[in-house]
Amino acid sequence: MKINIINKSQHALPSYETIASAGMDLRANLNQPIVIEPMERALIPTGLFMEIPIGFEAQVRPRSGLALKKGITCLNSPGTIDADYRGEIGVILANLSKETFVVENGERIAQMVIAKHERAEWIEVEELSTTERGAGGFGSTGVK
């Protein structure tokens, strides 16, 4: 698959680190560092603009290392970038730790996965088919 991209950052395009990688790292594109205090959030620009084909989306997800080591995650995760969006890709980072976090220019802040999706067509009915689970909600399929 080929995707048109404009790179207004000073960093290389996102790329897969290994042959089996699903995601590509997104980097912060900053003129100066951004400080995120504990329990605060910030929108971090990437300098990237994309033209995703219809039928696909880009999903923005947290980086596991930042989440585990620093308590930094992405809000609205996974964030969806729709095929008709043409603005700059931004990442909403949240600091869930008790320490101040400083985002530096070029820092790997999130990962992006390109995914195919379907469009649903609703069919209104009076009742749904039955299943063993039924209306059992959160935790209903766990060990009893």
mmCIF file of N, CA and C in Angstrom:
data_model
loop_
_atom_site.group_PDB
_atom_site.id
_atom_site.type_symbol
_atom_site.label_atom_id
_atom_site.label_comp_id
_atom_site.label_asym_id
_atom_site.label_seq_id
_atom_site.Cartn_x
_atom_site.Cartn_y
_atom_site.Cartn_z
ATOM 1 N N MET A 1 0.845 -1.173 0.000
ATOM 2 C CA MET A 1 0.000 0.000 0.000
ATOM 3 C C MET A 1 0.892 1.237 0.000
ATOM 4 N N LYS A 2 0.497 2.236 -0.746
ATOM 5 C CA LYS A 2 1.233 3.495 -0.812
ATOM 6 C C LYS A 2 0.333 4.606 -0.298
ATOM 7 N N ILE A 3 0.915 5.502 0.506
ATOM 8 C CA ILE A 3 0.170 6.615 1.100
ATOM 9 C C ILE A 3 0.923 7.907 0.818
ATOM 10 N N ASN A 4 0.224 8.894 0.281
ATOM 11 C CA ASN A 4 0.826 10.212 0.080
ATOM 12 C C ASN A 4 1.034 10.875 1.431
ATOM 13 N N ILE A 5 2.223 11.480 1.613
ATOM 14 C CA ILE A 5 2.542 12.124 2.886
ATOM 15 C C ILE A 5 3.371 13.376 2.628
ATOM 16 N N ILE A 6 3.089 14.413 3.410
ATOM 17 C CA ILE A 6 3.907 15.629 3.420
ATOM 18 C C ILE A 6 4.607 15.653 4.762
ATOM 19 N N ASN A 7 5.922 15.818 4.727
ATOM 20 C CA ASN A 7 6.718 15.848 5.946
ATOM 21 C C ASN A 7 7.281 17.251 6.142
ATOM 22 N N LYS A 8 6.657 18.021 7.033
ATOM 23 C CA LYS A 8 7.128 19.369 7.341
ATOM 24 C C LYS A 8 7.994 19.370 8.596
ATOM 25 N N SER A 9 8.337 18.184 9.072
ATOM 26 C CA SER A 9 9.220 18.091 10.231
ATOM 27 C C SER A 9 10.663 18.006 9.757
ATOM 28 N N GLN A 10 11.568 18.017 10.704
ATOM 29 C CA GLN A 10 12.988 17.849 10.380
ATOM 30 C C GLN A 10 13.438 16.407 10.614
ATOM 31 N N HIS A 11 12.466 15.493 10.728
ATOM 32 C CA HIS A 11 12.753 14.095 11.043
ATOM 33 C C HIS A 11 12.391 13.201 9.859
ATOM 34 N N ALA A 12 12.950 12.003 9.867
ATOM 35 C CA ALA A 12 12.649 11.026 8.815
ATOM 36 C C ALA A 12 11.184 10.617 8.902
ATOM 37 N N LEU A 13 10.666 10.102 7.800
ATOM 38 C CA LEU A 13 9.298 9.588 7.789
ATOM 39 C C LEU A 13 9.171 8.420 8.756
ATOM 40 N N PRO A 14 7.968 8.201 9.304
ATOM 41 C CA PRO A 14 7.762 7.018 10.144
ATOM 42 C C PRO A 14 8.121 5.766 9.350
ATOM 43 N N SER A 15 8.691 4.786 10.044
ATOM 44 C CA SER A 15 9.063 3.544 9.364
ATOM 45 C C SER A 15 8.907 2.370 10.322
ATOM 46 N N TYR A 16 8.821 1.187 9.744
ATOM 47 C CA TYR A 16 8.724 -0.035 10.538
ATOM 48 C C TYR A 16 10.124 -0.409 11.016
ATOM 49 N N GLU A 17 10.263 -0.699 12.295
ATOM 50 C CA GLU A 17 11.577 -1.026 12.862
ATOM 51 C C GLU A 17 12.007 -2.448 12.532
ATOM 52 N N THR A 18 11.047 -3.367 12.400
ATOM 53 C CA THR A 18 11.372 -4.752 12.057
ATOM 54 C C THR A 18 10.399 -5.231 10.993
ATOM 55 N N ILE A 19 10.681 -6.366 10.397
ATOM 56 C CA ILE A 19 9.838 -6.940 9.349
ATOM 57 C C ILE A 19 8.446 -7.297 9.876
ATOM 58 N N ALA A 20 8.329 -7.561 11.178
ATOM 59 C CA ALA A 20 7.048 -7.974 11.763
ATOM 60 C C ALA A 20 6.341 -6.843 12.515
ATOM 61 N N SER A 21 6.884 -5.651 12.504
ATOM 62 C CA SER A 21 6.270 -4.526 13.218
ATOM 63 C C SER A 21 4.938 -4.141 12.591
ATOM 64 N N ALA A 22 3.922 -3.950 13.431
ATOM 65 C CA ALA A 22 2.618 -3.471 12.957
ATOM 66 C C ALA A 22 2.574 -1.953 12.933
ATOM 67 N N GLY A 23 3.300 -1.324 13.852
ATOM 68 C CA GLY A 23 3.258 0.125 13.986
ATOM 69 C C GLY A 23 4.567 0.794 13.611
ATOM 70 N N MET A 24 4.434 2.089 13.294
ATOM 71 C CA MET A 24 5.582 2.946 12.992
ATOM 72 C C MET A 24 5.623 4.045 14.047
ATOM 73 N N ASP A 25 6.807 4.375 14.528
ATOM 74 C CA ASP A 25 6.918 5.414 15.547
ATOM 75 C C ASP A 25 6.657 6.793 14.974
ATOM 76 N N LEU A 26 5.897 7.597 15.725
ATOM 77 C CA LEU A 26 5.685 9.012 15.409
ATOM 78 C C LEU A 26 6.606 9.830 16.311
ATOM 79 N N ARG A 27 7.195 10.868 15.763
ATOM 80 C CA ARG A 27 8.124 11.718 16.516
ATOM 81 C C ARG A 27 7.552 13.113 16.732
ATOM 82 N N ALA A 28 7.902 13.682 17.868
ATOM 83 C CA ALA A 28 7.505 15.055 18.177
ATOM 84 C C ALA A 28 8.253 16.013 17.255
ATOM 85 N N ASN A 29 7.546 16.993 16.728
ATOM 86 C CA ASN A 29 8.147 18.025 15.888
ATOM 87 C C ASN A 29 7.978 19.355 16.616
ATOM 88 N N LEU A 30 8.997 19.740 17.369
ATOM 89 C CA LEU A 30 8.887 20.878 18.287
ATOM 90 C C LEU A 30 9.981 21.911 18.054
ATOM 91 N N ASN A 31 9.619 23.183 18.245
ATOM 92 C CA ASN A 31 10.611 24.258 18.252
ATOM 93 C C ASN A 31 11.251 24.382 19.624
ATOM 94 N N GLN A 32 10.507 23.990 20.642
ATOM 95 C CA GLN A 32 11.016 23.984 22.018
ATOM 96 C C GLN A 32 10.335 22.846 22.766
ATOM 97 N N PRO A 33 10.966 22.321 23.823
ATOM 98 C CA PRO A 33 10.371 21.212 24.569
ATOM 99 C C PRO A 33 9.004 21.582 25.135
ATOM 100 N N ILE A 34 8.155 20.567 25.314
ATOM 101 C CA ILE A 34 6.846 20.745 25.942
ATOM 102 C C ILE A 34 6.861 20.005 27.273
ATOM 103 N N VAL A 35 6.485 20.702 28.327
ATOM 104 C CA VAL A 35 6.446 20.117 29.667
ATOM 105 C C VAL A 35 5.019 19.647 29.950
ATOM 106 N N ILE A 36 4.898 18.379 30.371
ATOM 107 C CA ILE A 36 3.600 17.839 30.762
ATOM 108 C C ILE A 36 3.694 17.465 32.236
ATOM 109 N N GLU A 37 2.974 18.200 33.053
ATOM 110 C CA GLU A 37 2.970 17.950 34.497
ATOM 111 C C GLU A 37 2.137 16.702 34.803
ATOM 112 N N PRO A 38 2.300 16.128 35.998
ATOM 113 C CA PRO A 38 1.490 14.967 36.376
ATOM 114 C C PRO A 38 -0.005 15.243 36.206
ATOM 115 N N MET A 39 -0.705 14.279 35.641
ATOM 116 C CA MET A 39 -2.144 14.317 35.408
ATOM 117 C C MET A 39 -2.578 15.408 34.423
ATOM 118 N N GLU A 40 -1.651 15.928 33.636
ATOM 119 C CA GLU A 40 -1.976 16.889 32.581
ATOM 120 C C GLU A 40 -1.804 16.224 31.224
ATOM 121 N N ARG A 41 -2.246 16.916 30.184
ATOM 122 C CA ARG A 41 -2.150 16.414 28.819
ATOM 123 C C ARG A 41 -1.718 17.548 27.900
ATOM 124 N N ALA A 42 -1.215 17.161 26.725
ATOM 125 C CA ALA A 42 -0.782 18.149 25.737
ATOM 126 C C ALA A 42 -0.904 17.552 24.343
ATOM 127 N N LEU A 43 -1.194 18.409 23.372
ATOM 128 C CA LEU A 43 -1.240 18.001 21.972
ATOM 129 C C LEU A 43 0.147 18.216 21.379
ATOM 130 N N ILE A 44 0.757 17.141 20.909
ATOM 131 C CA ILE A 44 2.118 17.196 20.391
ATOM 132 C C ILE A 44 2.078 17.093 18.863
ATOM 133 N N PRO A 45 2.595 18.110 18.161
ATOM 134 C CA PRO A 45 2.600 18.066 16.692
ATOM 135 C C PRO A 45 3.676 17.126 16.156
ATOM 136 N N THR A 46 3.413 16.579 14.956
ATOM 137 C CA THR A 46 4.387 15.686 14.322
ATOM 138 C C THR A 46 4.984 16.268 13.038
ATOM 139 N N GLY A 47 4.327 17.279 12.472
ATOM 140 C CA GLY A 47 4.782 17.831 11.197
ATOM 141 C C GLY A 47 4.400 16.976 10.009
ATOM 142 N N LEU A 48 3.540 15.969 10.220
ATOM 143 C CA LEU A 48 3.128 15.055 9.149
ATOM 144 C C LEU A 48 1.696 15.318 8.718
ATOM 145 N N PHE A 49 1.463 15.234 7.408
ATOM 146 C CA PHE A 49 0.145 15.398 6.795
ATOM 147 C C PHE A 49 -0.006 14.237 5.823
ATOM 148 N N MET A 50 -1.136 13.516 5.891
ATOM 149 C CA MET A 50 -1.281 12.309 5.083
ATOM 150 C C MET A 50 -2.565 12.304 4.259
ATOM 151 N N GLU A 51 -2.539 11.524 3.200
ATOM 152 C CA GLU A 51 -3.703 11.273 2.358
ATOM 153 C C GLU A 51 -3.941 9.757 2.368
ATOM 154 N N ILE A 52 -4.706 9.320 3.348
ATOM 155 C CA ILE A 52 -4.951 7.896 3.550
ATOM 156 C C ILE A 52 -6.035 7.447 2.565
ATOM 157 N N PRO A 53 -5.857 6.309 1.909
ATOM 158 C CA PRO A 53 -6.876 5.838 0.968
ATOM 159 C C PRO A 53 -8.208 5.527 1.666
ATOM 160 N N ILE A 54 -9.305 5.762 0.960
ATOM 161 C CA ILE A 54 -10.630 5.424 1.498
ATOM 162 C C ILE A 54 -10.664 3.930 1.782
ATOM 163 N N GLY A 55 -11.255 3.567 2.915
ATOM 164 C CA GLY A 55 -11.301 2.176 3.345
ATOM 165 C C GLY A 55 -10.205 1.836 4.343
ATOM 166 N N PHE A 56 -9.341 2.830 4.631
ATOM 167 C CA PHE A 56 -8.257 2.647 5.593
ATOM 168 C C PHE A 56 -8.290 3.777 6.610
ATOM 169 N N GLU A 57 -7.645 3.561 7.719
ATOM 170 C CA GLU A 57 -7.463 4.580 8.747
ATOM 171 C C GLU A 57 -6.054 4.444 9.297
ATOM 172 N N ALA A 58 -5.570 5.482 9.945
ATOM 173 C CA ALA A 58 -4.332 5.399 10.713
ATOM 174 C C ALA A 58 -4.751 5.438 12.175
ATOM 175 N N GLN A 59 -4.258 4.501 12.956
ATOM 176 C CA GLN A 59 -4.554 4.445 14.383
ATOM 177 C C GLN A 59 -3.319 4.908 15.144
ATOM 178 N N VAL A 60 -3.511 5.858 16.059
ATOM 179 C CA VAL A 60 -2.422 6.352 16.891
ATOM 180 C C VAL A 60 -2.544 5.697 18.258
ATOM 181 N N ARG A 61 -1.463 5.048 18.686
ATOM 182 C CA ARG A 61 -1.462 4.266 19.917
ATOM 183 C C ARG A 61 -0.273 4.633 20.795
ATOM 184 N N PRO A 62 -0.384 4.341 22.092
ATOM 185 C CA PRO A 62 0.747 4.612 22.987
ATOM 186 C C PRO A 62 1.949 3.727 22.662
ATOM 187 N N ARG A 63 3.119 4.194 23.053
ATOM 188 C CA ARG A 63 4.327 3.366 22.992
ATOM 189 C C ARG A 63 4.443 2.660 24.334
ATOM 190 N N SER A 64 4.625 1.362 24.310
ATOM 191 C CA SER A 64 4.639 0.578 25.552
ATOM 192 C C SER A 64 5.777 0.988 26.482
ATOM 193 N N GLY A 65 6.934 1.307 25.931
ATOM 194 C CA GLY A 65 8.064 1.717 26.771
ATOM 195 C C GLY A 65 7.789 3.001 27.528
ATOM 196 N N LEU A 66 7.205 3.997 26.856
ATOM 197 C CA LEU A 66 6.858 5.256 27.535
ATOM 198 C C LEU A 66 5.791 5.021 28.597
ATOM 199 N N ALA A 67 4.841 4.156 28.298
ATOM 200 C CA ALA A 67 3.773 3.873 29.256
ATOM 201 C C ALA A 67 4.336 3.207 30.509
ATOM 202 N N LEU A 68 5.158 2.186 30.335
ATOM 203 C CA LEU A 68 5.690 1.447 31.480
ATOM 204 C C LEU A 68 6.726 2.246 32.257
ATOM 205 N N LYS A 69 7.680 2.823 31.558
ATOM 206 C CA LYS A 69 8.808 3.484 32.226
ATOM 207 C C LYS A 69 8.500 4.882 32.733
ATOM 208 N N LYS A 70 7.619 5.606 32.031
ATOM 209 C CA LYS A 70 7.387 7.021 32.369
ATOM 210 C C LYS A 70 5.938 7.355 32.716
ATOM 211 N N GLY A 71 5.003 6.423 32.502
ATOM 212 C CA GLY A 71 3.599 6.710 32.777
ATOM 213 C C GLY A 71 2.965 7.625 31.748
ATOM 214 N N ILE A 72 3.518 7.640 30.527
ATOM 215 C CA ILE A 72 3.006 8.504 29.455
ATOM 216 C C ILE A 72 2.174 7.662 28.497
ATOM 217 N N THR A 73 0.953 8.120 28.206
ATOM 218 C CA THR A 73 0.074 7.388 27.309
ATOM 219 C C THR A 73 -0.615 8.357 26.364
ATOM 220 N N CYS A 74 -1.324 7.803 25.397
ATOM 221 C CA CYS A 74 -2.107 8.604 24.461
ATOM 222 C C CYS A 74 -3.561 8.578 24.901
ATOM 223 N N LEU A 75 -4.174 9.744 24.944
ATOM 224 C CA LEU A 75 -5.605 9.797 25.201
ATOM 225 C C LEU A 75 -6.330 9.524 23.887
ATOM 226 N N ASN A 76 -7.625 9.179 24.010
ATOM 227 C CA ASN A 76 -8.409 8.843 22.824
ATOM 228 C C ASN A 76 -7.716 7.720 22.051
ATOM 229 N N SER A 77 -7.346 6.689 22.801
ATOM 230 C CA SER A 77 -6.514 5.654 22.220
ATOM 231 C C SER A 77 -7.294 4.372 21.948
ATOM 232 N N PRO A 78 -7.205 3.796 20.761
ATOM 233 C CA PRO A 78 -6.426 4.361 19.666
ATOM 234 C C PRO A 78 -7.153 5.520 19.011
ATOM 235 N N GLY A 79 -6.416 6.541 18.714
ATOM 236 C CA GLY A 79 -6.974 7.673 17.989
ATOM 237 C C GLY A 79 -7.070 7.323 16.517
ATOM 238 N N THR A 80 -8.162 7.683 15.895
ATOM 239 C CA THR A 80 -8.368 7.384 14.482
ATOM 240 C C THR A 80 -8.105 8.609 13.626
ATOM 241 N N ILE A 81 -7.300 8.425 12.594
ATOM 242 C CA ILE A 81 -7.099 9.452 11.579
ATOM 243 C C ILE A 81 -7.860 8.964 10.351
ATOM 244 N N ASP A 82 -8.920 9.669 9.999
ATOM 245 C CA ASP A 82 -9.788 9.273 8.890
ATOM 246 C C ASP A 82 -9.156 9.595 7.543
ATOM 247 N N ALA A 83 -9.628 8.898 6.522
ATOM 248 C CA ALA A 83 -9.093 9.057 5.175
ATOM 249 C C ALA A 83 -9.319 10.455 4.598
ATOM 250 N N ASP A 84 -10.318 11.176 5.085
ATOM 251 C CA ASP A 84 -10.578 12.506 4.527
ATOM 252 C C ASP A 84 -9.941 13.634 5.341
ATOM 253 N N TYR A 85 -9.183 13.322 6.386
ATOM 254 C CA TYR A 85 -8.499 14.349 7.177
ATOM 255 C C TYR A 85 -7.200 14.756 6.491
ATOM 256 N N ARG A 86 -6.967 16.039 6.355
ATOM 257 C CA ARG A 86 -5.760 16.529 5.689
ATOM 258 C C ARG A 86 -4.909 17.433 6.577
ATOM 259 N N GLY A 87 -5.287 17.591 7.820
ATOM 260 C CA GLY A 87 -4.512 18.441 8.721
ATOM 261 C C GLY A 87 -3.292 17.727 9.279
ATOM 262 N N GLU A 88 -2.548 18.457 10.098
ATOM 263 C CA GLU A 88 -1.343 17.888 10.725
ATOM 264 C C GLU A 88 -1.733 16.800 11.721
ATOM 265 N N ILE A 89 -0.958 15.723 11.725
ATOM 266 C CA ILE A 89 -1.164 14.653 12.689
ATOM 267 C C ILE A 89 -0.627 15.127 14.037
ATOM 268 N N GLY A 90 -1.498 15.105 15.033
ATOM 269 C CA GLY A 90 -1.107 15.473 16.395
ATOM 270 C C GLY A 90 -1.373 14.299 17.319
ATOM 271 N N VAL A 91 -0.625 14.227 18.390
ATOM 272 C CA VAL A 91 -0.755 13.147 19.361
ATOM 273 C C VAL A 91 -1.097 13.754 20.718
ATOM 274 N N ILE A 92 -2.204 13.296 21.316
ATOM 275 C CA ILE A 92 -2.594 13.773 22.645
ATOM 276 C C ILE A 92 -1.899 12.900 23.675
ATOM 277 N N LEU A 93 -0.865 13.448 24.312
ATOM 278 C CA LEU A 93 -0.151 12.714 25.353
ATOM 279 C C LEU A 93 -0.679 13.102 26.722
ATOM 280 N N ALA A 94 -0.760 12.116 27.620
ATOM 281 C CA ALA A 94 -1.176 12.342 29.000
ATOM 282 C C ALA A 94 -0.106 11.782 29.923
ATOM 283 N N ASN A 95 0.161 12.516 30.986
ATOM 284 C CA ASN A 95 1.148 12.108 31.979
ATOM 285 C C ASN A 95 0.410 11.537 33.182
ATOM 286 N N LEU A 96 0.400 10.225 33.318
ATOM 287 C CA LEU A 96 -0.282 9.554 34.422
ATOM 288 C C LEU A 96 0.655 9.297 35.596
ATOM 289 N N SER A 97 1.883 9.782 35.510
ATOM 290 C CA SER A 97 2.857 9.553 36.573
ATOM 291 C C SER A 97 2.806 10.678 37.613
ATOM 292 N N LYS A 98 3.669 10.589 38.586
ATOM 293 C CA LYS A 98 3.789 11.627 39.620
ATOM 294 C C LYS A 98 4.954 12.562 39.325
ATOM 295 N N GLU A 99 5.587 12.375 38.169
ATOM 296 C CA GLU A 99 6.763 13.159 37.782
ATOM 297 C C GLU A 99 6.469 14.012 36.554
ATOM 298 N N THR A 100 7.098 15.162 36.478
ATOM 299 C CA THR A 100 7.001 15.998 35.291
ATOM 300 C C THR A 100 7.667 15.264 34.126
ATOM 301 N N PHE A 101 7.069 15.360 32.938
ATOM 302 C CA PHE A 101 7.644 14.742 31.743
ATOM 303 C C PHE A 101 7.895 15.827 30.716
ATOM 304 N N VAL A 102 9.075 15.823 30.128
ATOM 305 C CA VAL A 102 9.429 16.806 29.110
ATOM 306 C C VAL A 102 9.540 16.104 27.763
ATOM 307 N N VAL A 103 8.746 16.569 26.799
ATOM 308 C CA VAL A 103 8.782 16.033 25.442
ATOM 309 C C VAL A 103 9.796 16.849 24.655
ATOM 310 N N GLU A 104 10.779 16.163 24.105
ATOM 311 C CA GLU A 104 11.840 16.818 23.339
ATOM 312 C C GLU A 104 11.595 16.656 21.841
ATOM 313 N N ASN A 105 12.114 17.571 21.059
ATOM 314 C CA ASN A 105 12.021 17.483 19.611
ATOM 315 C C ASN A 105 12.636 16.170 19.134
ATOM 316 N N GLY A 106 11.927 15.464 18.264
ATOM 317 C CA GLY A 106 12.429 14.212 17.703
ATOM 318 C C GLY A 106 12.147 12.991 18.547
ATOM 319 N N GLU A 107 11.609 13.180 19.742
ATOM 320 C CA GLU A 107 11.320 12.047 20.614
ATOM 321 C C GLU A 107 10.209 11.181 20.035
ATOM 322 N N ARG A 108 10.367 9.875 20.152
ATOM 323 C CA ARG A 108 9.327 8.947 19.705
ATOM 324 C C ARG A 108 8.211 8.976 20.743
ATOM 325 N N ILE A 109 7.026 9.446 20.336
ATOM 326 C CA ILE A 109 5.950 9.709 21.291
ATOM 327 C C ILE A 109 4.761 8.772 21.176
ATOM 328 N N ALA A 110 4.612 8.100 20.055
ATOM 329 C CA ALA A 110 3.458 7.219 19.831
ATOM 330 C C ALA A 110 3.786 6.308 18.673
ATOM 331 N N GLN A 111 2.903 5.362 18.427
ATOM 332 C CA GLN A 111 3.049 4.547 17.231
ATOM 333 C C GLN A 111 1.775 4.635 16.402
ATOM 334 N N MET A 112 1.946 4.457 15.112
ATOM 335 C CA MET A 112 0.830 4.570 14.187
ATOM 336 C C MET A 112 0.698 3.265 13.406
ATOM 337 N N VAL A 113 -0.535 2.749 13.357
ATOM 338 C CA VAL A 113 -0.844 1.531 12.617
ATOM 339 C C VAL A 113 -1.828 1.886 11.509
ATOM 340 N N ILE A 114 -1.545 1.450 10.293
ATOM 341 C CA ILE A 114 -2.471 1.640 9.179
ATOM 342 C C ILE A 114 -3.363 0.404 9.139
ATOM 343 N N ALA A 115 -4.684 0.623 9.164
ATOM 344 C CA ALA A 115 -5.610 -0.509 9.246
ATOM 345 C C ALA A 115 -6.757 -0.342 8.253
ATOM 346 N N LYS A 116 -7.148 -1.461 7.663
ATOM 347 C CA LYS A 116 -8.313 -1.493 6.784
ATOM 348 C C LYS A 116 -9.561 -1.551 7.664
ATOM 349 N N HIS A 117 -10.633 -0.944 7.197
ATOM 350 C CA HIS A 117 -11.882 -1.015 7.957
ATOM 351 C C HIS A 117 -13.047 -1.183 6.999
ATOM 352 N N GLU A 118 -14.149 -1.623 7.549
ATOM 353 C CA GLU A 118 -15.382 -1.802 6.784
ATOM 354 C C GLU A 118 -16.368 -0.705 7.152
ATOM 355 N N ARG A 119 -17.330 -0.442 6.300
ATOM 356 C CA ARG A 119 -18.436 0.465 6.600
ATOM 357 C C ARG A 119 -19.662 -0.390 6.841
ATOM 358 N N ALA A 120 -20.351 -0.117 7.924
ATOM 359 C CA ALA A 120 -21.529 -0.913 8.289
ATOM 360 C C ALA A 120 -22.801 -0.301 7.713
ATOM 361 N N GLU A 121 -23.743 -1.158 7.444
ATOM 362 C CA GLU A 121 -25.084 -0.736 7.056
ATOM 363 C C GLU A 121 -26.032 -1.278 8.116
ATOM 364 N N TRP A 122 -26.783 -0.391 8.755
ATOM 365 C CA TRP A 122 -27.696 -0.806 9.813
ATOM 366 C C TRP A 122 -28.943 -1.474 9.250
ATOM 367 N N ILE A 123 -29.362 -2.535 9.907
ATOM 368 C CA ILE A 123 -30.621 -3.201 9.579
ATOM 369 C C ILE A 123 -31.435 -3.225 10.870
ATOM 370 N N GLU A 124 -32.483 -2.409 10.938
ATOM 371 C CA GLU A 124 -33.303 -2.372 12.148
ATOM 372 C C GLU A 124 -34.170 -3.615 12.224
ATOM 373 N N VAL A 125 -34.142 -4.268 13.399
ATOM 374 C CA VAL A 125 -34.929 -5.468 13.640
ATOM 375 C C VAL A 125 -35.653 -5.329 14.968
ATOM 376 N N GLU A 126 -36.575 -6.230 15.235
ATOM 377 C CA GLU A 126 -37.320 -6.227 16.499
ATOM 378 C C GLU A 126 -36.599 -6.986 17.609
ATOM 379 N N GLU A 127 -35.803 -7.994 17.225
ATOM 380 C CA GLU A 127 -35.054 -8.753 18.233
ATOM 381 C C GLU A 127 -33.775 -9.294 17.606
ATOM 382 N N LEU A 128 -32.813 -9.642 18.475
ATOM 383 C CA LEU A 128 -31.522 -10.171 18.048
ATOM 384 C C LEU A 128 -31.468 -11.671 18.308
ATOM 385 N N SER A 129 -30.591 -12.362 17.613
ATOM 386 C CA SER A 129 -30.420 -13.794 17.857
ATOM 387 C C SER A 129 -29.877 -14.007 19.267
ATOM 388 N N THR A 130 -30.113 -15.173 19.818
ATOM 389 C CA THR A 130 -29.662 -15.470 21.180
ATOM 390 C C THR A 130 -28.281 -16.115 21.136
ATOM 391 N N THR A 131 -27.536 -15.908 22.218
ATOM 392 C CA THR A 131 -26.219 -16.531 22.395
ATOM 393 C C THR A 131 -26.117 -17.017 23.826
ATOM 394 N N GLU A 132 -25.129 -17.834 24.101
ATOM 395 C CA GLU A 132 -24.916 -18.319 25.465
ATOM 396 C C GLU A 132 -24.616 -17.151 26.411
ATOM 397 N N ARG A 133 -23.871 -16.182 25.963
ATOM 398 C CA ARG A 133 -23.520 -15.027 26.791
ATOM 399 C C ARG A 133 -24.709 -14.101 27.003
ATOM 400 N N GLY A 134 -25.500 -13.918 25.981
ATOM 401 C CA GLY A 134 -26.652 -13.023 26.089
ATOM 402 C C GLY A 134 -26.233 -11.598 26.361
ATOM 403 N N ALA A 135 -26.862 -10.978 27.362
ATOM 404 C CA ALA A 135 -26.590 -9.578 27.702
ATOM 405 C C ALA A 135 -25.515 -9.451 28.778
ATOM 406 N N GLY A 136 -24.819 -10.547 29.098
ATOM 407 C CA GLY A 136 -23.772 -10.488 30.128
ATOM 408 C C GLY A 136 -22.701 -9.493 29.736
ATOM 409 N N GLY A 137 -22.417 -8.575 30.623
ATOM 410 C CA GLY A 137 -21.500 -7.473 30.313
ATOM 411 C C GLY A 137 -20.112 -7.678 30.875
ATOM 412 N N PHE A 138 -19.545 -6.620 31.373
ATOM 413 C CA PHE A 138 -18.164 -6.568 31.830
ATOM 414 C C PHE A 138 -17.843 -7.703 32.793
ATOM 415 N N GLY A 139 -16.853 -8.519 32.429
ATOM 416 C CA GLY A 139 -16.412 -9.609 33.289
ATOM 417 C C GLY A 139 -17.295 -10.833 33.251
ATOM 418 N N SER A 140 -18.333 -10.838 32.428
ATOM 419 C CA SER A 140 -19.294 -11.946 32.447
ATOM 420 C C SER A 140 -18.736 -13.237 31.850
ATOM 421 N N THR A 141 -17.636 -13.161 31.093
ATOM 422 C CA THR A 141 -17.097 -14.372 30.495
ATOM 423 C C THR A 141 -15.893 -14.894 31.257
ATOM 424 N N GLY A 142 -15.554 -14.263 32.387
ATOM 425 C CA GLY A 142 -14.392 -14.668 33.183
ATOM 426 C C GLY A 142 -14.659 -15.897 34.025
ATOM 427 N N VAL A 143 -13.619 -16.307 34.773
ATOM 428 C CA VAL A 143 -13.712 -17.466 35.655
ATOM 429 C C VAL A 143 -14.630 -17.150 36.826
ATOM 430 N N LYS A 144 -15.475 -18.124 37.190
ATOM 431 C CA LYS A 144 -16.417 -17.901 38.291
ATOM 432 C C LYS A 144 -15.914 -18.497 39.564
#
